[in-house]
Amino acid sequence: MSDAKLTVGLIGNPNCGKTALFNCLTKGRQRVGNWPGVTVDQHRGELVFADQKISVIDLPGCYTCAVASADSPLDEQIACQFLLSEQVDVYVNVIDACHLQRHLYLTLQLLETGVPVVVALNMMDVADKQGIEIDQAALARHLGCPVVAMVANRGEGAEALCKAICHAAAHPHCAVATPLPTKLSQALTELGTQCRSHLAGHLSERWVAMRLLEGDHLVQAKMSAELILATTEIAQQLAAEVGEEADILIADARYQAIQRIVERVWTRQAVHAGWSATVDALVLNRWLGVPVFLGVMYALFFFTMHVGGMFQESFEILGRALFVDGVGVGLQQFDAPDWLLGLLAHGVGEGMVTAISFIPILAAMFFGLTWLEDSGYMARAAFVVDRAMRALGLPGKAFVAMIVGFGCNVPAVMATRTLENQRDRILTALMTPFMSCSARLAVYAVFVAAFFPVQGHNVIFLLYMIGIVIAVISGLLLRASVLPGEVMPLVMEMPAYHWPQWRAIARRTGQRLSGFMRRAMVWIIPLCAGLGLLTHVPFGQDSLLSWLGRGVTRVFVPMGLNLDNWPATVGLIMGAIAKEVVIGTLNSLYQQLAAHQLMPVLSWQPLEAMQLAWQSLIEHAQALPSGLSTPIASLAPAQNLGAEAYGQLLRHFTSTASVFAYLLFILLYFPCISTMAAIRRELSLGWAVFSLLWANLLAYGIAVGYFQLATWSQHPTQSATWVTAITLCFAGLFMGLRWLTQPPSWARRKG
Amino acid sequence: MSLMAIKRYLKVQQRASLFEIKQALGLQDVEQLRQMLRVWINKGCVRCEQCQPRCAASCQGCPAASSHTVYVWQA
């Protein structure tokens, strides 16, 4: 085996299948998606081909490798920065065969670097269906580099690509240079000579000279003031002689070269528009687009709660048999004290049972979301919602990040890197935490099962929609106050529809699910143990946790929490760490409250538990057709399952108004520590703190406002006072923010 | 397909939609045209504006009609 490792950079336009190729080559498990902007950072993987070690780097998609300004999308900057800083042996330029003309611009730029390039002509299957024919040999001849036809998501062409990579590294080819106007070519030679002394080993002089004349922000930042001055002089002289600026001349030369190449290698036979056009006519229709989107989301929640809920009880029975009864009986065998039994079996054990029981629901949700993403529908949804968003003055591309937020808010915040200016990036990062992540779904599901057993999926759908509406309203308020500016139009490549591959969906669902379980388990065990201990630390006549909880609960009384319901407050506080632990905390505390009254008798009967789980599954499966009208009913706990916790939950929340207010607060308040860290990393500490305060204020105001309005008839004076106070507070906050960022003329004069 | 052709067309027309430029210059790929216009936008020569086309009021609406972008020459 050769010791020298080849370094290969995968680079291409957004949504051309780079990550699919990366996974195919390295057997990696990076996330792939049928929309642009899935990869926002670089990933590395390894492979061995014919005794040759190859290190593969997957880069975010970019249309060009010239960064025009500091405001360019961050993902594009990451890819361009890579070209400058990394020593790569071969670039694999991934091209979508359906859009050859568009993708060749980046190809020509890569060929100019002087580094060997192999073109991976991906999605050949889709091109075939569209009647597109590409003369690969002619394309290779015109570009002066190898061209390999591929279907990356099926692994077709991978071996040929690896061969081409090894060959290109061993025998660097000479790329065909883009023909340039004579004056421009002379200017490049002159500037290239002056660049020579400023360059690191792997960069070609002519390429750097070209970048400088194109005004590449990243290259300029690396060069001396003297060289920048020389560039300006040469560019001015060229503009005076030719009548056009250098960057335009260079770009124009590339477009003309592309035109010539495409005319010689690309043909398209007329084919019937097919079902794709018919589906687009419906889902992108001006009037039907939004209703179709809402219908699809409704169907997703329906599927999640109905099909996922079918398995929930079985998971709960098996989880309880293992973690509560099994652990409890084991401890009793060793004469463990009651407090240890309570802590491990009823605290940690119940917490784990709660997390495990949500596996089927979340799996169904992730499965549905991944299916929609991979099919190409989600990109259409972003396009449809873009119209409404832009009409409100918000960036349409923000919705792409917001959709990602349905899974988890952290990648949603990172997805803001694809936005084209800092103001839109900030605005979107502040909007995404209002999207209901999968962890919040677990909380909704428990409350809905307990309090809205009939048509509960409507309540969940409503909460998801409220999240979107609040995100949009929040964006509007911020745009009118702290983040004013023009809206950039949505320029987004519409991916082709394709039938998702079940294996890929299953893998992605598994990844998302394991991420949820990892986070849940990491926090649930220590938190439940800690809470268990705190409930046993005496304070006066009660426990320390109870005393602390009651103190904080006073703040939440206006949104319908009773002082006795301090576990709900502790759940909210723990939820700030990660929403996955809210239900675990509630379950643990309510179980312990119940245990104070009556410690349940534990008996470990695994075979009986398995039999019960199977019976439950059969019963739910049989009830599936008839349950279409009441799907959430299947989530209601059985008489002997979790009855203690559910009983406490039903006892402590006295009305559905207080439950809904609590769920509104869960939806809108502080998302979690990880999301805050992501906002801090992507924006700044200041914006992370602002997001925290903004989300908590909105959550409190809306939850209290809702509860007071819902219970108006019971205490009209109190409700009127609260609603007026909240309205005034929000108006004052909005005016204050607006005044701070856009002071009135008299204040500016005084200043 | 040339940046200069786009410049000449927009300088004469002053403002035109993506569809109009595509038709006038005989281009096939709208996304490619958007990229080319981005070069002029980055130079500050072209500004893009969102507006409702006249046809949007009377038809069922297609994606092109409802997200109508007009490019204005401003150099």
GROMACS .gro file of C-alpha atoms in nm, chain A residues 417-617:
model
  201
  417ARG     CA    1  -2.496   3.034   0.652
  418THR     CA    2  -2.656   2.996   0.310
  419LEU     CA    3  -2.819   3.339   0.336
  420GLU     CA    4  -2.662   3.614   0.140
  421ASN     CA    5  -2.628   3.897   0.387
  422GLN     CA    6  -2.560   3.934   0.756
  423ARG     CA    7  -2.889   4.107   0.833
  424ASP     CA    8  -3.091   3.818   0.686
  425ARG     CA    9  -2.866   3.571   0.867
  426ILE     CA   10  -2.932   3.737   1.204
  427LEU     CA   11  -3.304   3.769   1.136
  428THR     CA   12  -3.336   3.401   1.041
  429ALA     CA   13  -3.125   3.277   1.333
  430LEU     CA   14  -3.358   3.468   1.567
  431MET     CA   15  -3.667   3.321   1.398
  432THR     CA   16  -3.564   2.953   1.385
  433PRO     CA   17  -3.588   2.880   1.763
  434PHE     CA   18  -3.966   2.925   1.738
  435MET     CA   19  -3.993   2.619   1.516
  436SER     CA   20  -4.113   2.312   1.706
  437CYS     CA   21  -3.818   2.074   1.724
  438SER     CA   22  -3.860   1.700   1.773
  439ALA     CA   23  -3.796   1.731   2.147
  440ARG     CA   24  -4.090   1.968   2.183
  441LEU     CA   25  -4.305   1.719   1.993
  442ALA     CA   26  -4.244   1.469   2.275
  443VAL     CA   27  -4.377   1.720   2.530
  444TYR     CA   28  -4.681   1.802   2.315
  445ALA     CA   29  -4.757   1.431   2.269
  446VAL     CA   30  -4.770   1.363   2.644
  447PHE     CA   31  -4.998   1.658   2.722
  448VAL     CA   32  -5.217   1.593   2.421
  449ALA     CA   33  -5.259   1.228   2.518
  450ALA     CA   34  -5.361   1.331   2.868
  451PHE     CA   35  -5.580   1.634   2.799
  452PHE     CA   36  -5.691   1.623   2.433
  453PRO     CA   37  -5.743   1.251   2.364
  454VAL     CA   38  -5.979   1.321   2.073
  455GLN     CA   39  -5.846   1.507   1.768
  456GLY     CA   40  -5.523   1.578   1.956
  457HIS     CA   41  -5.326   1.585   1.630
  458ASN     CA   42  -5.513   1.908   1.556
  459VAL     CA   43  -5.368   2.061   1.875
  460ILE     CA   44  -5.017   1.957   1.771
  461PHE     CA   45  -5.070   2.088   1.419
  462LEU     CA   46  -5.196   2.414   1.570
  463LEU     CA   47  -4.886   2.444   1.791
  464TYR     CA   48  -4.657   2.389   1.491
  465MET     CA   49  -4.845   2.654   1.294
  466ILE     CA   50  -4.836   2.896   1.589
  467GLY     CA   51  -4.458   2.848   1.596
  468ILE     CA   52  -4.434   2.947   1.229
  469VAL     CA   53  -4.668   3.246   1.277
  470ILE     CA   54  -4.478   3.369   1.584
  471ALA     CA   55  -4.148   3.329   1.397
  472VAL     CA   56  -4.287   3.541   1.113
  473ILE     CA   57  -4.433   3.804   1.349
  474SER     CA   58  -4.107   3.807   1.538
  475GLY     CA   59  -3.920   3.860   1.211
  476LEU     CA   60  -4.152   4.145   1.119
  477LEU     CA   61  -4.105   4.319   1.455
  478LEU     CA   62  -3.727   4.280   1.436
  479ARG     CA   63  -3.719   4.403   1.077
  480ALA     CA   64  -3.919   4.709   1.174
  481SER     CA   65  -3.693   4.781   1.471
  482VAL     CA   66  -3.340   4.646   1.514
  483LEU     CA   67  -3.285   4.487   1.174
  484PRO     CA   68  -3.412   4.720   0.901
  485GLY     CA   69  -3.307   4.668   0.540
  486GLU     CA   70  -3.395   4.553   0.192
  487VAL     CA   71  -3.511   4.197   0.131
  488MET     CA   72  -3.297   3.984  -0.097
  489PRO     CA   73  -3.500   3.784  -0.351
  490LEU     CA   74  -3.493   3.406  -0.316
  491VAL     CA   75  -3.265   3.255  -0.577
  492MET     CA   76  -3.290   2.883  -0.524
  493GLU     CA   77  -3.224   2.594  -0.753
  494MET     CA   78  -3.534   2.374  -0.774
  495PRO     CA   79  -3.420   2.013  -0.737
  496ALA     CA   80  -3.569   1.739  -0.952
  497TYR     CA   81  -3.830   1.518  -0.789
  498HIS     CA   82  -3.718   1.169  -0.720
  499TRP     CA   83  -3.854   0.874  -0.533
  500PRO     CA   84  -3.653   0.859  -0.208
  501GLN     CA   85  -3.443   0.551  -0.145
  502TRP     CA   86  -3.572   0.357   0.155
  503ARG     CA   87  -3.221   0.271   0.274
  504ALA     CA   88  -3.114   0.635   0.274
  505ILE     CA   89  -3.432   0.740   0.456
  506ALA     CA   90  -3.390   0.465   0.714
  507ARG     CA   91  -3.027   0.568   0.770
  508ARG     CA   92  -3.111   0.936   0.811
  509THR     CA   93  -3.406   0.854   1.039
  510GLY     CA   94  -3.173   0.638   1.248
  511GLN     CA   95  -2.917   0.918   1.269
  512ARG     CA   96  -3.175   1.173   1.382
  513LEU     CA   97  -3.326   0.929   1.630
  514SER     CA   98  -2.993   0.831   1.781
  515GLY     CA   99  -2.908   1.201   1.813
  516PHE     CA  100  -3.230   1.256   2.010
  517MET     CA  101  -3.173   0.951   2.230
  518ARG     CA  102  -2.810   1.043   2.295
  519ARG     CA  103  -2.902   1.395   2.407
  520ALA     CA  104  -3.195   1.265   2.610
  521MET     CA  105  -2.996   0.994   2.788
  522VAL     CA  106  -2.697   1.219   2.852
  523TRP     CA  107  -2.919   1.463   3.039
  524ILE     CA  108  -3.200   1.247   3.175
  525ILE     CA  109  -2.986   1.019   3.392
  526PRO     CA  110  -2.791   1.288   3.582
  527LEU     CA  111  -3.092   1.522   3.597
  528CYS     CA  112  -3.330   1.259   3.729
  529ALA     CA  113  -3.068   1.147   3.978
  530GLY     CA  114  -3.007   1.509   4.084
  531LEU     CA  115  -3.378   1.582   4.111
  532GLY     CA  116  -3.425   1.260   4.305
  533LEU     CA  117  -3.162   1.371   4.554
  534LEU     CA  118  -3.306   1.722   4.585
  535THR     CA  119  -3.651   1.581   4.656
  536HIS     CA  120  -3.498   1.391   4.948
  537VAL     CA  121  -3.313   1.692   5.095
  538PRO     CA  122  -3.549   1.817   5.369
  539PHE     CA  123  -3.633   2.187   5.397
  540GLY     CA  124  -3.882   2.270   5.670
  541GLN     CA  125  -4.174   2.033   5.630
  542ASP     CA  126  -4.107   1.974   5.264
  543SER     CA  127  -3.812   1.901   5.032
  544LEU     CA  128  -3.563   2.163   4.909
  545LEU     CA  129  -3.671   2.114   4.547
  546SER     CA  130  -4.035   2.154   4.638
  547TRP     CA  131  -3.957   2.479   4.827
  548LEU     CA  132  -3.751   2.618   4.538
  549GLY     CA  133  -4.010   2.505   4.280
  550ARG     CA  134  -4.298   2.668   4.467
  551GLY     CA  135  -4.099   2.995   4.485
  552VAL     CA  136  -4.043   3.009   4.108
  553THR     CA  137  -4.396   2.885   4.030
  554ARG     CA  138  -4.534   3.218   4.161
  555VAL     CA  139  -4.401   3.376   3.841
  556PHE     CA  140  -4.607   3.132   3.632
  557VAL     CA  141  -4.935   3.163   3.823
  558PRO     CA  142  -5.069   3.423   3.570
  559MET     CA  143  -5.037   3.160   3.294
  560GLY     CA  144  -5.244   2.910   3.488
  561LEU     CA  145  -4.997   2.708   3.694
  562ASN     CA  146  -5.103   2.627   4.051
  563LEU     CA  147  -4.852   2.671   4.331
  564ASP     CA  148  -4.882   2.296   4.394
  565ASN     CA  149  -4.774   2.230   4.038
  566TRP     CA  150  -4.409   2.308   4.108
  567PRO     CA  151  -4.287   2.000   3.909
  568ALA     CA  152  -4.413   2.177   3.593
  569THR     CA  153  -4.193   2.477   3.677
  570VAL     CA  154  -3.892   2.255   3.744
  571GLY     CA  155  -3.964   2.089   3.406
  572LEU     CA  156  -3.946   2.430   3.236
  573ILE     CA  157  -3.618   2.515   3.410
  574MET     CA  158  -3.464   2.180   3.317
  575GLY     CA  159  -3.597   2.221   2.964
  576ALA     CA  160  -3.362   2.515   2.921
  577ILE     CA  161  -3.080   2.259   2.916
  578ALA     CA  162  -3.250   2.044   2.654
  579LYS     CA  163  -3.618   2.003   2.572
  580GLU     CA  164  -3.568   1.627   2.568
  581VAL     CA  165  -3.559   1.629   2.948
  582VAL     CA  166  -3.886   1.814   3.014
  583ILE     CA  167  -4.099   1.502   3.006
  584GLY     CA  168  -3.834   1.300   3.185
  585THR     CA  169  -3.828   1.559   3.463
  586LEU     CA  170  -4.207   1.581   3.488
  587ASN     CA  171  -4.241   1.206   3.489
  588SER     CA  172  -3.972   1.164   3.751
  589LEU     CA  173  -4.115   1.432   3.981
  590TYR     CA  174  -4.478   1.329   3.941
  591GLN     CA  175  -4.382   0.966   4.001
  592GLN     CA  176  -4.200   1.069   4.316
  593LEU     CA  177  -4.498   1.273   4.433
  594ALA     CA  178  -4.713   0.968   4.376
  595ALA     CA  179  -4.455   0.750   4.549
  596HIS     CA  180  -4.477   0.972   4.860
  597GLN     CA  181  -4.841   0.878   4.872
  598LEU     CA  182  -4.799   0.510   4.784
  599MET     CA  183  -4.479   0.334   4.681
  600PRO     CA  184  -4.580   0.099   4.399
  601VAL     CA  185  -4.510  -0.270   4.444
  602LEU     CA  186  -4.247  -0.388   4.198
  603SER     CA  187  -4.246  -0.725   4.034
  604TRP     CA  188  -4.030  -0.829   3.740
  605GLN     CA  189  -4.210  -1.045   3.489
  606PRO     CA  190  -4.034  -1.000   3.155
  607LEU     CA  191  -4.229  -1.266   2.965
  608GLU     CA  192  -4.560  -1.119   3.075
  609ALA     CA  193  -4.434  -0.773   2.975
  610MET     CA  194  -4.342  -0.899   2.627
  611GLN     CA  195  -4.681  -1.062   2.593
  612LEU     CA  196  -4.853  -0.740   2.702
  613ALA     CA  197  -4.643  -0.536   2.457
  614TRP     CA  198  -4.738  -0.769   2.171
  615GLN     CA  199  -5.107  -0.760   2.267
  616SER     CA  200  -5.095  -0.381   2.279
  617LEU     CA  201  -4.938  -0.367   1.933
   0.00000   0.00000   0.00000
